[in-house]
Amino acid sequence: MTMTTPKMNIHDPNRAEAHGNPVTILSEEECWELAEQTNFARLGTFLDGEIYITPINIITDSGKIYFRTASGSKLTRLMIEEKVTVEFDRVEGGGAYSVNIHGVARLLTDSEEIAHAHSLNLEPWLHTEKIEFVEIIPTSSSGRRFRLGS
């Protein structure tokens, strides 16, 4: 009778550090710390069976994500389907990370909330008029850190 040792799933990111796997799962706290250092991201929206990915510049404040937008298709999609994801990543040196923060988006309409959003100094990167502020309240996050190399 031969005994076999169960094979370990080396692709399980939870075991990355202990077994030399180049992928590590990030905690929610780590995901949020990276979000606080990020000002460029991609917004994922869903409408009529299609997924839309749009670049946005963001700022975080008090556990929420804010961005500015103009009236148009992005804002229309948010008004129809409030569930979104914000994705951002970075490659630097021998490492990289990718984070997704899922949440609920809403257009700010209250004058005090808009004034607060203005106070965050979130300026559009392009010289276009983006007068609408959107707030995303996170519901979950996930992320991975990658050790790059051959």
Backbone as CSV, one residue per row, in Angstrom:
resi,resn,N_x,N_y,N_z,CA_x,CA_y,CA_z,C_x,C_y,C_z
1,MET,0.849,-1.177,0.000,0.000,0.000,0.000,0.889,1.233,0.000
2,THR,0.617,2.116,-0.911,1.397,3.344,-0.969,0.578,4.478,-0.388
3,MET,1.273,5.332,0.314,0.599,6.501,0.894,0.952,7.711,0.057
4,THR,-0.030,8.519,-0.158,0.219,9.754,-0.898,-0.091,10.931,-0.001
5,THR,0.685,11.938,-0.156,0.465,13.173,0.587,-0.447,14.061,-0.239
6,PRO,-1.483,14.615,0.393,-2.356,15.508,-0.377,-1.552,16.674,-0.939
7,LYS,-1.835,17.019,-2.173,-1.141,18.137,-2.800,-1.677,19.451,-2.262
8,MET,-0.762,20.347,-1.987,-1.134,21.669,-1.518,-1.431,22.547,-2.727
9,ASN,-2.446,23.332,-2.633,-2.781,24.264,-3.708,-1.848,25.468,-3.600
10,ILE,-0.797,25.460,-4.399,0.165,26.568,-4.318,-0.393,27.852,-4.907
11,HIS,-1.548,27.768,-5.543,-2.165,28.965,-6.110,-3.081,29.661,-5.110
12,ASP,-3.225,29.104,-3.920,-4.043,29.727,-2.882,-3.275,30.922,-2.335
13,PRO,-3.719,32.159,-2.626,-2.970,33.340,-2.180,-2.827,33.440,-0.667
14,ASN,-3.710,32.781,0.099,-3.581,32.826,1.552,-2.314,32.117,2.022
15,ARG,-1.757,31.265,1.192,-0.548,30.536,1.545,0.689,31.127,0.871
16,ALA,0.559,32.273,0.295,1.618,32.842,-0.536,2.944,32.984,0.190
17,GLU,2.925,33.643,1.310,4.177,33.927,2.006,4.836,32.656,2.513
18,ALA,4.052,31.760,3.090,4.618,30.561,3.692,5.207,29.607,2.662
19,HIS,4.740,29.660,1.441,5.163,28.678,0.452,5.779,29.303,-0.792
20,GLY,6.195,30.540,-0.709,6.883,31.168,-1.814,6.001,31.568,-2.983
21,ASN,4.708,31.539,-2.803,3.790,31.940,-3.874,3.917,33.445,-4.077
22,PRO,3.946,33.908,-5.296,4.112,35.341,-5.554,2.836,36.166,-5.375
23,VAL,1.739,35.559,-4.917,0.468,36.277,-4.761,0.044,36.241,-3.298
24,THR,-0.306,37.406,-2.755,-0.769,37.512,-1.377,-2.114,38.226,-1.354
25,ILE,-3.055,37.697,-0.589,-4.364,38.349,-0.412,-4.192,39.537,0.537
26,LEU,-4.786,40.671,0.189,-4.752,41.859,1.045,-5.976,41.868,1.954
27,SER,-5.790,42.335,3.172,-6.917,42.495,4.094,-7.732,43.719,3.678
28,GLU,-8.940,43.843,4.232,-9.748,45.034,3.939,-9.015,46.294,4.377
29,GLU,-8.331,46.215,5.512,-7.575,47.377,6.004,-6.465,47.757,5.023
30,GLU,-5.745,46.766,4.508,-4.687,47.045,3.532,-5.266,47.625,2.246
31,CYS,-6.411,47.090,1.809,-7.064,47.625,0.608,-7.399,49.098,0.806
32,TRP,-7.941,49.434,1.966,-8.340,50.816,2.207,-7.126,51.734,2.332
33,GLU,-6.045,51.253,2.952,-4.819,52.055,3.031,-4.312,52.399,1.633
34,LEU,-4.365,51.438,0.725,-3.942,51.703,-0.650,-4.905,52.662,-1.341
35,ALA,-6.193,52.543,-1.062,-7.184,53.463,-1.644,-6.889,54.895,-1.221
36,GLU,-6.496,55.078,0.024,-6.209,56.419,0.529,-4.987,57.041,-0.140
37,GLN,-4.144,56.221,-0.756,-2.945,56.718,-1.447,-3.166,56.855,-2.948
38,THR,-4.366,56.572,-3.400,-4.660,56.513,-4.831,-5.466,57.721,-5.267
39,ASN,-5.155,58.245,-6.446,-5.996,59.317,-6.982,-6.495,59.012,-8.393
40,PHE,-6.062,57.900,-8.975,-6.558,57.500,-10.289,-7.054,56.065,-10.199
41,ALA,-8.258,55.829,-10.701,-8.863,54.498,-10.614,-9.748,54.272,-11.830
42,ARG,-10.375,53.122,-11.846,-11.352,52.806,-12.881,-12.667,52.462,-12.205
43,LEU,-13.737,53.004,-12.749,-15.081,52.764,-12.230,-15.743,51.704,-13.087
44,GLY,-16.234,50.654,-12.449,-16.971,49.616,-13.154,-18.457,49.770,-12.889
45,THR,-19.227,49.918,-13.960,-20.686,50.009,-13.858,-21.295,48.938,-14.759
46,PHE,-22.564,48.653,-14.534,-23.257,47.603,-15.274,-24.624,48.118,-15.683
47,LEU,-24.956,47.927,-16.948,-26.271,48.354,-17.435,-26.644,47.540,-18.664
48,ASP,-27.872,47.067,-18.676,-28.411,46.323,-19.822,-27.503,45.180,-20.267
49,GLY,-26.969,44.448,-19.298,-26.150,43.292,-19.622,-24.734,43.603,-20.050
50,GLU,-24.339,44.855,-20.001,-22.990,45.268,-20.406,-22.231,45.841,-19.213
51,ILE,-20.928,45.586,-19.185,-20.045,46.154,-18.170,-19.297,47.318,-18.802
52,TYR,-19.224,48.425,-18.076,-18.522,49.619,-18.549,-17.397,49.935,-17.571
53,ILE,-16.219,50.198,-18.096,-15.061,50.577,-17.292,-14.663,51.984,-17.714
54,THR,-14.615,52.892,-16.741,-14.354,54.299,-17.022,-13.252,54.811,-16.099
55,PRO,-12.237,55.490,-16.623,-11.223,56.076,-15.745,-11.804,57.254,-14.964
56,ILE,-11.429,57.337,-13.696,-11.874,58.447,-12.841,-10.716,58.849,-11.930
57,ASN,-10.730,60.097,-11.504,-9.823,60.471,-10.427,-10.653,60.549,-9.157
58,ILE,-10.062,60.055,-8.069,-10.807,59.875,-6.826,-10.092,60.534,-5.662
59,ILE,-10.856,60.670,-4.598,-10.305,61.044,-3.305,-11.120,60.292,-2.262
60,THR,-10.473,59.930,-1.171,-11.178,59.238,-0.094,-11.327,60.182,1.090
61,ASP,-12.405,59.969,1.820,-12.636,60.763,3.026,-13.636,60.021,3.904
62,SER,-13.282,59.828,5.147,-14.177,59.214,6.136,-14.770,57.890,5.653
63,GLY,-13.928,57.064,5.046,-14.372,55.745,4.622,-15.219,55.718,3.370
64,LYS,-15.223,56.807,2.616,-15.991,56.877,1.371,-15.071,57.315,0.239
65,ILE,-15.503,57.043,-0.987,-14.766,57.442,-2.180,-15.596,58.484,-2.917
66,TYR,-14.935,59.532,-3.397,-15.624,60.600,-4.132,-14.974,60.794,-5.495
67,PHE,-15.792,61.145,-6.471,-15.274,61.584,-7.765,-16.238,62.588,-8.369
68,ARG,-15.723,63.344,-9.338,-16.537,64.336,-10.048,-16.830,63.818,-11.441
69,THR,-17.961,64.246,-11.977,-18.322,63.840,-13.327,-19.213,64.892,-13.963
70,ALA,-19.344,64.791,-15.250,-20.278,65.645,-15.992,-21.539,64.833,-16.254
71,SER,-22.586,65.512,-16.625,-23.785,64.802,-17.049,-23.426,63.991,-18.285
72,GLY,-23.946,62.793,-18.365,-23.645,61.944,-19.518,-23.909,60.493,-19.198
73,SER,-23.339,59.622,-20.006,-23.655,58.198,-19.894,-23.195,57.586,-18.574
74,LYS,-22.043,58.007,-18.050,-21.576,57.464,-16.772,-22.568,57.793,-15.665
75,LEU,-22.978,59.034,-15.592,-23.928,59.448,-14.569,-25.280,58.764,-14.768
76,THR,-25.708,58.624,-16.009,-26.970,57.936,-16.295,-26.917,56.498,-15.794
77,ARG,-25.811,55.793,-16.058,-25.686,54.409,-15.583,-25.749,54.345,-14.067
78,LEU,-25.126,55.309,-13.387,-25.146,55.316,-11.923,-26.542,55.572,-11.371
79,MET,-27.316,56.348,-12.075,-28.672,56.647,-11.613,-29.588,55.425,-11.783
80,ILE,-29.278,54.575,-12.762,-30.095,53.385,-13.007,-29.633,52.211,-12.147
81,GLU,-28.329,52.023,-12.051,-27.765,50.920,-11.254,-26.696,51.479,-10.331
82,GLU,-27.004,51.497,-9.038,-26.119,52.146,-8.069,-24.938,51.279,-7.632
83,LYS,-24.990,49.973,-7.880,-23.882,49.103,-7.477,-22.720,49.276,-8.452
84,VAL,-21.544,49.540,-7.883,-20.355,49.802,-8.695,-19.148,49.105,-8.082
85,THR,-18.070,49.114,-8.825,-16.781,48.732,-8.276,-15.760,49.784,-8.697
86,VAL,-14.828,50.051,-7.809,-13.709,50.939,-8.107,-12.464,50.062,-8.082
87,GLU,-11.712,50.072,-9.174,-10.511,49.246,-9.276,-9.316,50.156,-9.475
88,PHE,-8.248,49.843,-8.765,-6.999,50.566,-8.973,-5.851,49.598,-8.755
89,ASP,-4.745,49.902,-9.389,-3.587,49.033,-9.283,-2.328,49.862,-9.461
90,ARG,-1.223,49.211,-9.190,0.057,49.894,-9.338,1.144,48.848,-9.514
91,VAL,2.087,49.146,-10.377,3.273,48.318,-10.562,4.462,49.196,-10.218
92,GLU,5.310,48.710,-9.317,6.452,49.509,-8.892,7.572,48.580,-8.457
93,GLY,8.736,48.771,-9.022,9.871,47.932,-8.654,9.569,46.466,-8.911
94,GLY,9.786,45.644,-7.907,9.558,44.210,-8.036,8.196,43.761,-7.574
95,GLY,7.261,44.702,-7.418,5.944,44.318,-6.922,4.820,45.070,-7.592
96,ALA,3.628,44.601,-7.325,2.427,45.232,-7.865,1.264,44.899,-6.940
97,TYR,0.182,45.637,-7.083,-1.046,45.284,-6.377,-2.238,45.651,-7.238
98,SER,-3.350,45.032,-6.923,-4.623,45.319,-7.579,-5.705,45.240,-6.515
99,VAL,-6.562,46.255,-6.464,-7.615,46.330,-5.449,-8.945,46.639,-6.114
100,ASN,-9.990,45.973,-5.656,-11.367,46.263,-6.058,-12.159,46.626,-4.816
101,ILE,-12.825,47.757,-4.859,-13.729,48.149,-3.777,-15.126,48.219,-4.368
102,HIS,-15.999,47.370,-3.862,-17.388,47.344,-4.320,-18.196,48.270,-3.424
103,GLY,-19.204,48.908,-3.998,-19.999,49.807,-3.187,-21.238,50.289,-3.895
104,VAL,-21.871,51.236,-3.242,-23.102,51.851,-3.733,-22.799,53.317,-4.020
105,ALA,-23.080,53.735,-5.249,-22.805,55.115,-5.666,-24.079,55.939,-5.615
106,ARG,-23.889,57.203,-5.276,-25.041,58.110,-5.316,-24.567,59.509,-5.667
107,LEU,-25.386,60.175,-6.435,-25.140,61.562,-6.803,-25.438,62.434,-5.597
108,LEU,-24.522,63.325,-5.256,-24.761,64.236,-4.134,-25.670,65.364,-4.596
109,THR,-26.738,65.584,-3.847,-27.687,66.649,-4.184,-27.892,67.625,-3.033
110,ASP,-27.571,67.216,-1.824,-27.724,68.075,-0.653,-26.612,69.129,-0.654
111,SER,-26.968,70.383,-0.414,-25.990,71.479,-0.501,-24.844,71.319,0.497
112,GLU,-25.119,70.809,1.687,-24.044,70.609,2.664,-23.090,69.500,2.215
113,GLU,-23.633,68.431,1.643,-22.782,67.345,1.152,-21.932,67.812,-0.027
114,ILE,-22.509,68.606,-0.896,-21.758,69.143,-2.037,-20.657,70.079,-1.547
115,ALA,-20.966,70.910,-0.557,-19.955,71.809,0.008,-18.808,71.002,0.620
116,HIS,-19.147,69.929,1.314,-18.108,69.068,1.886,-17.251,68.458,0.771
117,ALA,-17.892,67.961,-0.278,-17.153,67.371,-1.403,-16.232,68.413,-2.044
118,HIS,-16.712,69.648,-2.189,-15.866,70.730,-2.724,-14.651,70.954,-1.836
119,SER,-14.834,70.851,-0.528,-13.741,71.109,0.411,-12.622,70.069,0.311
120,LEU,-12.880,68.946,-0.339,-11.864,67.899,-0.483,-10.851,68.218,-1.580
121,ASN,-11.097,69.308,-2.320,-10.194,69.754,-3.393,-9.966,68.680,-4.458
122,LEU,-11.025,68.036,-4.841,-10.970,67.038,-5.906,-11.151,67.749,-7.231
123,GLU,-10.065,67.938,-7.930,-10.104,68.662,-9.197,-10.028,67.689,-10.366
124,PRO,-10.797,67.932,-11.416,-10.703,67.070,-12.604,-9.318,67.181,-13.231
125,TRP,-8.832,66.110,-13.797,-7.542,66.128,-14.473,-7.639,66.829,-15.810
126,LEU,-8.766,66.689,-16.452,-8.978,67.360,-17.734,-9.680,68.681,-17.488
127,HIS,-9.413,69.640,-18.327,-10.059,70.945,-18.184,-11.446,70.893,-18.822
128,THR,-12.292,70.105,-18.189,-13.682,69.997,-18.620,-14.558,70.293,-17.415
129,GLU,-15.756,70.678,-17.678,-16.664,71.019,-16.587,-17.290,69.753,-16.020
130,LYS,-16.937,69.457,-14.792,-17.483,68.294,-14.091,-18.080,68.808,-12.789
131,ILE,-19.348,69.152,-12.843,-19.974,69.816,-11.704,-20.685,68.856,-10.760
132,GLU,-20.822,67.607,-11.157,-21.529,66.639,-10.320,-20.536,65.889,-9.437
133,PHE,-20.904,65.702,-8.169,-20.102,64.914,-7.242,-20.823,63.606,-6.965
134,VAL,-20.064,62.517,-6.994,-20.603,61.196,-6.699,-19.860,60.648,-5.486
135,GLU,-20.623,60.062,-4.583,-20.068,59.431,-3.389,-20.286,57.928,-3.508
136,ILE,-19.262,57.163,-3.190,-19.384,55.708,-3.170,-19.198,55.243,-1.735
137,ILE,-20.193,54.533,-1.240,-20.125,53.950,0.096,-19.699,52.494,-0.083
138,PRO,-18.490,52.144,0.367,-17.990,50.784,0.168,-18.824,49.738,0.912
139,THR,-18.998,48.590,0.265,-19.678,47.450,0.889,-18.724,46.276,1.078
140,SER,-17.692,46.181,0.258,-16.684,45.129,0.410,-15.453,45.509,-0.407
141,SER,-14.364,44.835,-0.098,-13.145,45.076,-0.867,-12.361,43.783,-0.985
142,SER,-11.552,43.723,-2.010,-10.648,42.588,-2.183,-9.412,43.098,-2.905
143,GLY,-8.314,42.468,-2.627,-7.091,42.893,-3.280,-6.018,41.835,-3.198
144,ARG,-5.056,41.978,-4.064,-3.921,41.062,-4.102,-2.642,41.862,-4.324
145,ARG,-1.587,41.369,-3.712,-0.250,41.920,-3.926,0.538,40.852,-4.684
146,PHE,1.335,41.296,-5.641,2.077,40.370,-6.490,3.572,40.631,-6.370
147,ARG,4.325,39.585,-6.225,5.781,39.684,-6.280,6.156,39.368,-7.721
148,LEU,6.747,40.325,-8.401,7.068,40.171,-9.815,8.453,39.575,-9.994
149,GLY,8.684,39.034,-11.124,9.999,38.497,-11.440,9.884,37.189,-12.173
150,SER,11.034,36.725,-12.592,11.026,35.470,-13.346,11.390,34.288,-12.491
